[in-house]
Amino acid sequence: MPVDVGPRAGPHPVPVTLTINGMRHDLTIEPRVTLLDALREYANLPGTKKGCDQGTCGACTVLVNGRRIDSCLTLAIMHTGARITTIEGLADGDRLHPMQAAFLEHDGFQCGYCTPGQILSAVALLAEKRPLDDASIREFMSGNICRCGAYKNIVDAVAAAGKQNV
Amino acid sequence: MRPFAYTRTASSSAAVATVTADRDAKFLAGGTNLIDLMKDTVEAPALLVDINALPFGDIVEHRTFVRIGALARMSDTADHPAVVRIAPAVAEALLASASPQLRNAATIGGNLMQRTRCAYFRDVATACNKREPGRGCAAIDGINRQHAVLGGSRDCICVHPSDMAVALLAVDAIVRTRGPRGERSIPIAAFHTLPGDTPQIETVLEHGELIVAVDIPISRLASTSTYVKVRDRASYEFALVSVGAALSVRDGKIADARLGLGGIAPKPWRALASERALIGVAPSAAAFERAAEIAVGGARGYGHNDFKIPLVKRLIVKSLASVAA
Ligand SMILES: Cc1cc2nc3c(=O)[nH]c(=O)nc-3n(C[C@H](O)[C@H](O)[C@H](O)COP(=O)(O)OP(=O)(O)OC[C@H]3O[C@@H](n4cnc5c(N)ncnc54)[C@H](O)[C@@H]3O)c2cc1C
Ligand code: FES
Ligand code: FES
């Protein structure tokens, strides 16, 4: 039987190279390390937040090749070769990304814990060209829970950034 | 999470051979169900075979059917114009599932194979025959608001969580697989199994058998289909009860009907007797109410979930009325 699977990696730590915010990160991690833990614990990028660790809150949202996913339910080793964007990669030096600026402008947060995930999710929502009425924004932002209940202002921020055509 | 080894391949025969050869190996697709369950040690494979590089990511419209590759993402499938046109219920069910982030990662194959959300199944400190055959079912006398009213057994009353699978029942979908003994095509209604006294068995797939695609035949019936879901909040929540329905009407009479029910049984539930009762009669509220009554014949509540019986009846009537309109 032909078995041309790649070599087995692990369970011990193995080299895993990730491209995060355009920078190469050579990590040595076990296959069981999630993308979220790789970012926070190994790549020194704690901007991505861990809320539930089970796909139910969206705090861990990142972009992989421009698409939003929950980084807690995927393994880092699955994403070698992909383009990963975290909240640390959105601003251009000191110039905020328009979505970040819109969240500031509209007070789209209180404690701020859900905010990195909200902002990345909102950036993806615009890239997906979803309609920008309130109902649609609420539906397509529903994967991001805000314990502080800042939803009203989050919706305003997304709508405003959308109008600027980010 | 228990430690495990990881490998990936772009060859489906290699993936099938590798998993077939190792009882403790599993396919890894989007990971949104498997990794979650591995964190709680409900699943503890020793080897994961990442199948994301297999060439099954496309959705292709053929003359008589649309083929959705097993690795197509839920989001892309929901947005695909051919799926929206040929099988609206499937697109609607996918859009009403999980969240945009999860739908971007989760695949069609993984969706069919996802395991129950029963809280006792997920909590290794409690009794669950599905997780540990012979240990008992904590749900039967426990908190069973989410649980089944049809198709359960003394050993398990969980519900199947997939919205898409319920919609697939309404459009006669066919699951195509490649396994250690070759290829086969399995009608969606024959894909999932009831718990009986082996609740750990959930589908007819063999160990190592890979889903490669889901085919949806093009038909007038499927193009009229719809999916209706009732849940505890407006979005990002599993179904309490759901219905996938399709009707075709000719000369004022129902010529054909499909009725899939979700949230009420351990497998996506096809209400065959209700479908038969609809054929040949004029679409009317009375006919739909009769079909709903037939669907819940033999249903039994376990206390907290009694409400599902009247709820699913109302939802059947509502969804049939909407596809008849
Ligand atoms: C918070 C949350 C909310 C959700 N809400 C909903 C909802 O409302 N409705 C709904 O329907 N679903 C919902 N889901 C479930 C989600 O749809 C599933 O997790 C997802 O579809 C699984 O797909 P995957 O590709 O991630 O599978 P994986 O997690 O990779 O795999 C799941 C299982 O399928 C097997 N498998 C994967 N691909 C194949 C294949 N091609 N052939 C054979 N076996 C295979 C794997 O070995 C594994 O056992 C939710 C999930 C979460 C976490
Ligand atoms: S931490 Fe990933 S969804 Fe909550
Ligand atoms: S701002 Fe506190 S959780 Fe959203």
mmCIF file with all atom_site columns, C-alpha atoms in Angstrom, chain B residues 31-171:
data_model
loop_
_atom_site.group_PDB
_atom_site.id
_atom_site.type_symbol
_atom_site.label_atom_id
_atom_site.label_alt_id
_atom_site.label_comp_id
_atom_site.label_asym_id
_atom_site.label_entity_id
_atom_site.label_seq_id
_atom_site.pdbx_PDB_ins_code
_atom_site.Cartn_x
_atom_site.Cartn_y
_atom_site.Cartn_z
_atom_site.occupancy
_atom_site.B_iso_or_equiv
_atom_site.pdbx_formal_charge
_atom_site.auth_seq_id
_atom_site.auth_comp_id
_atom_site.auth_asym_id
_atom_site.auth_atom_id
_atom_site.pdbx_PDB_model_num
ATOM 1   C CA . GLY B 1 31  ? -10.343 20.696 14.196  1.00 0.00 ? 31  GLY B CA 1
ATOM 2   C CA . THR B 1 32  ? -13.256 22.670 15.669  1.00 0.00 ? 32  THR B CA 1
ATOM 3   C CA . ASN B 1 33  ? -14.867 19.595 17.178  1.00 0.00 ? 33  ASN B CA 1
ATOM 4   C CA . LEU B 1 34  ? -11.973 17.178 17.542  1.00 0.00 ? 34  LEU B CA 1
ATOM 5   C CA . ILE B 1 35  ? -9.499  19.564 19.220  1.00 0.00 ? 35  ILE B CA 1
ATOM 6   C CA . ASP B 1 36  ? -12.236 20.806 21.544  1.00 0.00 ? 36  ASP B CA 1
ATOM 7   C CA . LEU B 1 37  ? -13.011 17.237 22.671  1.00 0.00 ? 37  LEU B CA 1
ATOM 8   C CA . MET B 1 38  ? -9.302  16.384 22.943  1.00 0.00 ? 38  MET B CA 1
ATOM 9   C CA . LYS B 1 39  ? -8.820  19.237 25.420  1.00 0.00 ? 39  LYS B CA 1
ATOM 10  C CA . ASP B 1 40  ? -11.355 17.552 27.699  1.00 0.00 ? 40  ASP B CA 1
ATOM 11  C CA . THR B 1 41  ? -9.806  14.098 26.979  1.00 0.00 ? 41  THR B CA 1
ATOM 12  C CA . VAL B 1 42  ? -13.169 12.930 25.652  1.00 0.00 ? 42  VAL B CA 1
ATOM 13  C CA . GLU B 1 43  ? -11.146 12.140 22.544  1.00 0.00 ? 43  GLU B CA 1
ATOM 14  C CA . ALA B 1 44  ? -7.540  11.026 22.935  1.00 0.00 ? 44  ALA B CA 1
ATOM 15  C CA . PRO B 1 45  ? -6.100  9.896  19.591  1.00 0.00 ? 45  PRO B CA 1
ATOM 16  C CA . ALA B 1 46  ? -2.423  8.944  19.518  1.00 0.00 ? 46  ALA B CA 1
ATOM 17  C CA . LEU B 1 47  ? -2.013  10.102 15.907  1.00 0.00 ? 47  LEU B CA 1
ATOM 18  C CA . LEU B 1 48  ? -3.707  12.863 13.927  1.00 0.00 ? 48  LEU B CA 1
ATOM 19  C CA . VAL B 1 49  ? -3.629  12.709 10.146  1.00 0.00 ? 49  VAL B CA 1
ATOM 20  C CA . ASP B 1 50  ? -4.204  16.248 8.869   1.00 0.00 ? 50  ASP B CA 1
ATOM 21  C CA . ILE B 1 51  ? -6.298  15.938 5.694   1.00 0.00 ? 51  ILE B CA 1
ATOM 22  C CA . ASN B 1 52  ? -6.476  19.632 4.818   1.00 0.00 ? 52  ASN B CA 1
ATOM 23  C CA . ALA B 1 53  ? -4.060  19.198 1.900   1.00 0.00 ? 53  ALA B CA 1
ATOM 24  C CA . LEU B 1 54  ? -6.283  16.609 0.158   1.00 0.00 ? 54  LEU B CA 1
ATOM 25  C CA . PRO B 1 55  ? -7.882  17.862 -3.080  1.00 0.00 ? 55  PRO B CA 1
ATOM 26  C CA . PHE B 1 56  ? -11.461 17.868 -1.742  1.00 0.00 ? 56  PHE B CA 1
ATOM 27  C CA . GLY B 1 57  ? -11.990 21.555 -1.113  1.00 0.00 ? 57  GLY B CA 1
ATOM 28  C CA . ASP B 1 58  ? -14.021 22.475 -4.178  1.00 0.00 ? 58  ASP B CA 1
ATOM 29  C CA . ILE B 1 59  ? -17.723 22.858 -4.847  1.00 0.00 ? 59  ILE B CA 1
ATOM 30  C CA . VAL B 1 60  ? -18.551 21.927 -8.447  1.00 0.00 ? 60  VAL B CA 1
ATOM 31  C CA . GLU B 1 61  ? -21.885 22.065 -10.245 1.00 0.00 ? 61  GLU B CA 1
ATOM 32  C CA . HIS B 1 62  ? -22.439 19.140 -12.621 1.00 0.00 ? 62  HIS B CA 1
ATOM 33  C CA . ARG B 1 63  ? -25.382 18.633 -14.972 1.00 0.00 ? 63  ARG B CA 1
ATOM 34  C CA . THR B 1 64  ? -27.464 16.613 -12.525 1.00 0.00 ? 64  THR B CA 1
ATOM 35  C CA . PHE B 1 65  ? -25.910 17.325 -9.143  1.00 0.00 ? 65  PHE B CA 1
ATOM 36  C CA . VAL B 1 66  ? -23.681 19.659 -7.195  1.00 0.00 ? 66  VAL B CA 1
ATOM 37  C CA . ARG B 1 67  ? -20.659 18.103 -5.500  1.00 0.00 ? 67  ARG B CA 1
ATOM 38  C CA . ILE B 1 68  ? -19.451 19.659 -2.269  1.00 0.00 ? 68  ILE B CA 1
ATOM 39  C CA . GLY B 1 69  ? -15.941 18.471 -1.412  1.00 0.00 ? 69  GLY B CA 1
ATOM 40  C CA . ALA B 1 70  ? -15.515 17.116 2.110   1.00 0.00 ? 70  ALA B CA 1
ATOM 41  C CA . LEU B 1 71  ? -12.968 19.829 2.848   1.00 0.00 ? 71  LEU B CA 1
ATOM 42  C CA . ALA B 1 72  ? -15.127 22.699 1.613   1.00 0.00 ? 72  ALA B CA 1
ATOM 43  C CA . ARG B 1 73  ? -15.573 25.082 4.531   1.00 0.00 ? 73  ARG B CA 1
ATOM 44  C CA . MET B 1 74  ? -19.020 25.686 5.997   1.00 0.00 ? 74  MET B CA 1
ATOM 45  C CA . SER B 1 75  ? -18.726 29.408 5.180   1.00 0.00 ? 75  SER B CA 1
ATOM 46  C CA . ASP B 1 76  ? -17.808 28.925 1.521   1.00 0.00 ? 76  ASP B CA 1
ATOM 47  C CA . THR B 1 77  ? -20.531 26.313 1.102   1.00 0.00 ? 77  THR B CA 1
ATOM 48  C CA . ALA B 1 78  ? -23.171 28.602 2.636   1.00 0.00 ? 78  ALA B CA 1
ATOM 49  C CA . ASP B 1 79  ? -22.179 31.420 0.281   1.00 0.00 ? 79  ASP B CA 1
ATOM 50  C CA . HIS B 1 80  ? -21.830 29.300 -2.873  1.00 0.00 ? 80  HIS B CA 1
ATOM 51  C CA . PRO B 1 81  ? -24.370 30.370 -5.549  1.00 0.00 ? 81  PRO B CA 1
ATOM 52  C CA . ALA B 1 82  ? -24.961 26.798 -6.763  1.00 0.00 ? 82  ALA B CA 1
ATOM 53  C CA . VAL B 1 83  ? -25.721 25.591 -3.241  1.00 0.00 ? 83  VAL B CA 1
ATOM 54  C CA . VAL B 1 84  ? -28.007 28.558 -2.574  1.00 0.00 ? 84  VAL B CA 1
ATOM 55  C CA . ARG B 1 85  ? -29.949 27.854 -5.777  1.00 0.00 ? 85  ARG B CA 1
ATOM 56  C CA . ILE B 1 86  ? -29.980 24.041 -5.812  1.00 0.00 ? 86  ILE B CA 1
ATOM 57  C CA . ALA B 1 87  ? -30.393 23.406 -2.083  1.00 0.00 ? 87  ALA B CA 1
ATOM 58  C CA . PRO B 1 88  ? -31.409 26.581 -0.219  1.00 0.00 ? 88  PRO B CA 1
ATOM 59  C CA . ALA B 1 89  ? -32.077 24.617 2.988   1.00 0.00 ? 89  ALA B CA 1
ATOM 60  C CA . VAL B 1 90  ? -28.424 23.593 3.121   1.00 0.00 ? 90  VAL B CA 1
ATOM 61  C CA . ALA B 1 91  ? -27.145 27.144 2.712   1.00 0.00 ? 91  ALA B CA 1
ATOM 62  C CA . GLU B 1 92  ? -29.630 28.390 5.319   1.00 0.00 ? 92  GLU B CA 1
ATOM 63  C CA . ALA B 1 93  ? -28.685 25.643 7.779   1.00 0.00 ? 93  ALA B CA 1
ATOM 64  C CA . LEU B 1 94  ? -24.982 26.397 7.419   1.00 0.00 ? 94  LEU B CA 1
ATOM 65  C CA . LEU B 1 95  ? -25.501 30.139 7.880   1.00 0.00 ? 95  LEU B CA 1
ATOM 66  C CA . ALA B 1 96  ? -27.477 29.390 11.030  1.00 0.00 ? 96  ALA B CA 1
ATOM 67  C CA . SER B 1 97  ? -24.636 27.234 12.422  1.00 0.00 ? 97  SER B CA 1
ATOM 68  C CA . ALA B 1 98  ? -21.860 28.180 14.821  1.00 0.00 ? 98  ALA B CA 1
ATOM 69  C CA . SER B 1 99  ? -20.126 31.537 14.075  1.00 0.00 ? 99  SER B CA 1
ATOM 70  C CA . PRO B 1 100 ? -18.369 33.121 11.080  1.00 0.00 ? 100 PRO B CA 1
ATOM 71  C CA . GLN B 1 101 ? -14.975 32.181 12.551  1.00 0.00 ? 101 GLN B CA 1
ATOM 72  C CA . LEU B 1 102 ? -15.953 28.559 13.159  1.00 0.00 ? 102 LEU B CA 1
ATOM 73  C CA . ARG B 1 103 ? -17.587 28.274 9.733   1.00 0.00 ? 103 ARG B CA 1
ATOM 74  C CA . ASN B 1 104 ? -14.337 29.442 8.127   1.00 0.00 ? 104 ASN B CA 1
ATOM 75  C CA . ALA B 1 105 ? -12.438 26.574 9.762   1.00 0.00 ? 105 ALA B CA 1
ATOM 76  C CA . ALA B 1 106 ? -15.026 23.794 9.920   1.00 0.00 ? 106 ALA B CA 1
ATOM 77  C CA . THR B 1 107 ? -15.490 21.446 6.976   1.00 0.00 ? 107 THR B CA 1
ATOM 78  C CA . ILE B 1 108 ? -18.461 19.618 5.482   1.00 0.00 ? 108 ILE B CA 1
ATOM 79  C CA . GLY B 1 109 ? -16.979 16.193 6.304   1.00 0.00 ? 109 GLY B CA 1
ATOM 80  C CA . GLY B 1 110 ? -16.181 17.193 9.885   1.00 0.00 ? 110 GLY B CA 1
ATOM 81  C CA . ASN B 1 111 ? -19.666 18.634 10.254  1.00 0.00 ? 111 ASN B CA 1
ATOM 82  C CA . LEU B 1 112 ? -21.258 15.258 9.465   1.00 0.00 ? 112 LEU B CA 1
ATOM 83  C CA . MET B 1 113 ? -18.906 13.522 11.919  1.00 0.00 ? 113 MET B CA 1
ATOM 84  C CA . GLN B 1 114 ? -19.209 16.041 14.776  1.00 0.00 ? 114 GLN B CA 1
ATOM 85  C CA . ARG B 1 115 ? -20.208 14.507 18.070  1.00 0.00 ? 115 ARG B CA 1
ATOM 86  C CA . THR B 1 116 ? -23.080 15.315 20.397  1.00 0.00 ? 116 THR B CA 1
ATOM 87  C CA . ARG B 1 117 ? -23.017 18.440 22.577  1.00 0.00 ? 117 ARG B CA 1
ATOM 88  C CA . CYS B 1 118 ? -24.571 16.490 25.510  1.00 0.00 ? 118 CYS B CA 1
ATOM 89  C CA . ALA B 1 119 ? -22.966 18.028 28.610  1.00 0.00 ? 119 ALA B CA 1
ATOM 90  C CA . TYR B 1 120 ? -22.527 14.597 30.195  1.00 0.00 ? 120 TYR B CA 1
ATOM 91  C CA . PHE B 1 121 ? -20.691 13.284 27.138  1.00 0.00 ? 121 PHE B CA 1
ATOM 92  C CA . ARG B 1 122 ? -18.311 16.222 27.400  1.00 0.00 ? 122 ARG B CA 1
ATOM 93  C CA . ASP B 1 123 ? -17.775 15.931 31.171  1.00 0.00 ? 123 ASP B CA 1
ATOM 94  C CA . VAL B 1 124 ? -15.520 12.951 31.884  1.00 0.00 ? 124 VAL B CA 1
ATOM 95  C CA . ALA B 1 125 ? -16.503 13.042 35.581  1.00 0.00 ? 125 ALA B CA 1
ATOM 96  C CA . THR B 1 126 ? -20.063 11.924 34.757  1.00 0.00 ? 126 THR B CA 1
ATOM 97  C CA . ALA B 1 127 ? -21.589 8.721  33.394  1.00 0.00 ? 127 ALA B CA 1
ATOM 98  C CA . CYS B 1 128 ? -21.973 8.432  29.634  1.00 0.00 ? 128 CYS B CA 1
ATOM 99  C CA . ASN B 1 129 ? -22.390 5.223  27.664  1.00 0.00 ? 129 ASN B CA 1
ATOM 100 C CA . LYS B 1 130 ? -21.236 6.896  24.483  1.00 0.00 ? 130 LYS B CA 1
ATOM 101 C CA . ARG B 1 131 ? -17.941 7.922  26.030  1.00 0.00 ? 131 ARG B CA 1
ATOM 102 C CA . GLU B 1 132 ? -17.544 4.847  28.227  1.00 0.00 ? 132 GLU B CA 1
ATOM 103 C CA . PRO B 1 133 ? -19.866 2.022  27.204  1.00 0.00 ? 133 PRO B CA 1
ATOM 104 C CA . GLY B 1 134 ? -21.494 0.384  30.233  1.00 0.00 ? 134 GLY B CA 1
ATOM 105 C CA . ARG B 1 135 ? -21.120 3.328  32.612  1.00 0.00 ? 135 ARG B CA 1
ATOM 106 C CA . GLY B 1 136 ? -24.707 4.493  32.344  1.00 0.00 ? 136 GLY B CA 1
ATOM 107 C CA . CYS B 1 137 ? -26.434 7.615  31.041  1.00 0.00 ? 137 CYS B CA 1
ATOM 108 C CA . ALA B 1 138 ? -26.556 10.563 33.423  1.00 0.00 ? 138 ALA B CA 1
ATOM 109 C CA . ALA B 1 139 ? -28.930 12.470 31.148  1.00 0.00 ? 139 ALA B CA 1
ATOM 110 C CA . ILE B 1 140 ? -31.946 10.174 31.422  1.00 0.00 ? 140 ILE B CA 1
ATOM 111 C CA . ASP B 1 141 ? -32.543 11.175 35.066  1.00 0.00 ? 141 ASP B CA 1
ATOM 112 C CA . GLY B 1 142 ? -30.437 14.318 34.891  1.00 0.00 ? 142 GLY B CA 1
ATOM 113 C CA . ILE B 1 143 ? -30.738 17.698 33.275  1.00 0.00 ? 143 ILE B CA 1
ATOM 114 C CA . ASN B 1 144 ? -32.122 16.704 29.910  1.00 0.00 ? 144 ASN B CA 1
ATOM 115 C CA . ARG B 1 145 ? -33.526 19.920 28.460  1.00 0.00 ? 145 ARG B CA 1
ATOM 116 C CA . GLN B 1 146 ? -31.317 19.534 25.363  1.00 0.00 ? 146 GLN B CA 1
ATOM 117 C CA . HIS B 1 147 ? -32.021 15.847 24.869  1.00 0.00 ? 147 HIS B CA 1
ATOM 118 C CA . ALA B 1 148 ? -33.911 13.599 22.491  1.00 0.00 ? 148 ALA B CA 1
ATOM 119 C CA . VAL B 1 149 ? -37.639 12.929 22.393  1.00 0.00 ? 149 VAL B CA 1
ATOM 120 C CA . LEU B 1 150 ? -37.399 10.470 19.492  1.00 0.00 ? 150 LEU B CA 1
ATOM 121 C CA . GLY B 1 151 ? -34.957 7.669  18.700  1.00 0.00 ? 151 GLY B CA 1
ATOM 122 C CA . GLY B 1 152 ? -33.284 7.472  22.104  1.00 0.00 ? 152 GLY B CA 1
ATOM 123 C CA . SER B 1 153 ? -32.622 4.240  23.972  1.00 0.00 ? 153 SER B CA 1
ATOM 124 C CA . ARG B 1 154 ? -32.135 3.116  27.570  1.00 0.00 ? 154 ARG B CA 1
ATOM 125 C CA . ASP B 1 155 ? -28.445 3.752  26.997  1.00 0.00 ? 155 ASP B CA 1
ATOM 126 C CA . CYS B 1 156 ? -28.441 7.187  25.337  1.00 0.00 ? 156 CYS B CA 1
ATOM 127 C CA . ILE B 1 157 ? -30.812 10.084 24.662  1.00 0.00 ? 157 ILE B CA 1
ATOM 128 C CA . CYS B 1 158 ? -28.362 12.566 23.168  1.00 0.00 ? 158 CYS B CA 1
ATOM 129 C CA . VAL B 1 159 ? -29.172 14.684 20.128  1.00 0.00 ? 159 VAL B CA 1
ATOM 130 C CA . HIS B 1 160 ? -27.135 15.028 16.964  1.00 0.00 ? 160 HIS B CA 1
ATOM 131 C CA . PRO B 1 161 ? -25.936 18.623 16.717  1.00 0.00 ? 161 PRO B CA 1
ATOM 132 C CA . SER B 1 162 ? -25.519 19.150 12.965  1.00 0.00 ? 162 SER B CA 1
ATOM 133 C CA . ASP B 1 163 ? -27.877 21.639 11.327  1.00 0.00 ? 163 ASP B CA 1
ATOM 134 C CA . MET B 1 164 ? -26.529 20.884 7.871   1.00 0.00 ? 164 MET B CA 1
ATOM 135 C CA . ALA B 1 165 ? -27.255 17.154 8.153   1.00 0.00 ? 165 ALA B CA 1
ATOM 136 C CA . VAL B 1 166 ? -30.929 17.890 8.819   1.00 0.00 ? 166 VAL B CA 1
ATOM 137 C CA . ALA B 1 167 ? -31.095 20.092 5.735   1.00 0.00 ? 167 ALA B CA 1
ATOM 138 C CA . LEU B 1 168 ? -29.310 17.398 3.695   1.00 0.00 ? 168 LEU B CA 1
ATOM 139 C CA . LEU B 1 169 ? -32.223 15.061 4.509   1.00 0.00 ? 169 LEU B CA 1
ATOM 140 C CA . ALA B 1 170 ? -34.575 17.479 2.773   1.00 0.00 ? 170 ALA B CA 1
ATOM 141 C CA . VAL B 1 171 ? -32.528 17.418 -0.450  1.00 0.00 ? 171 VAL B CA 1
#
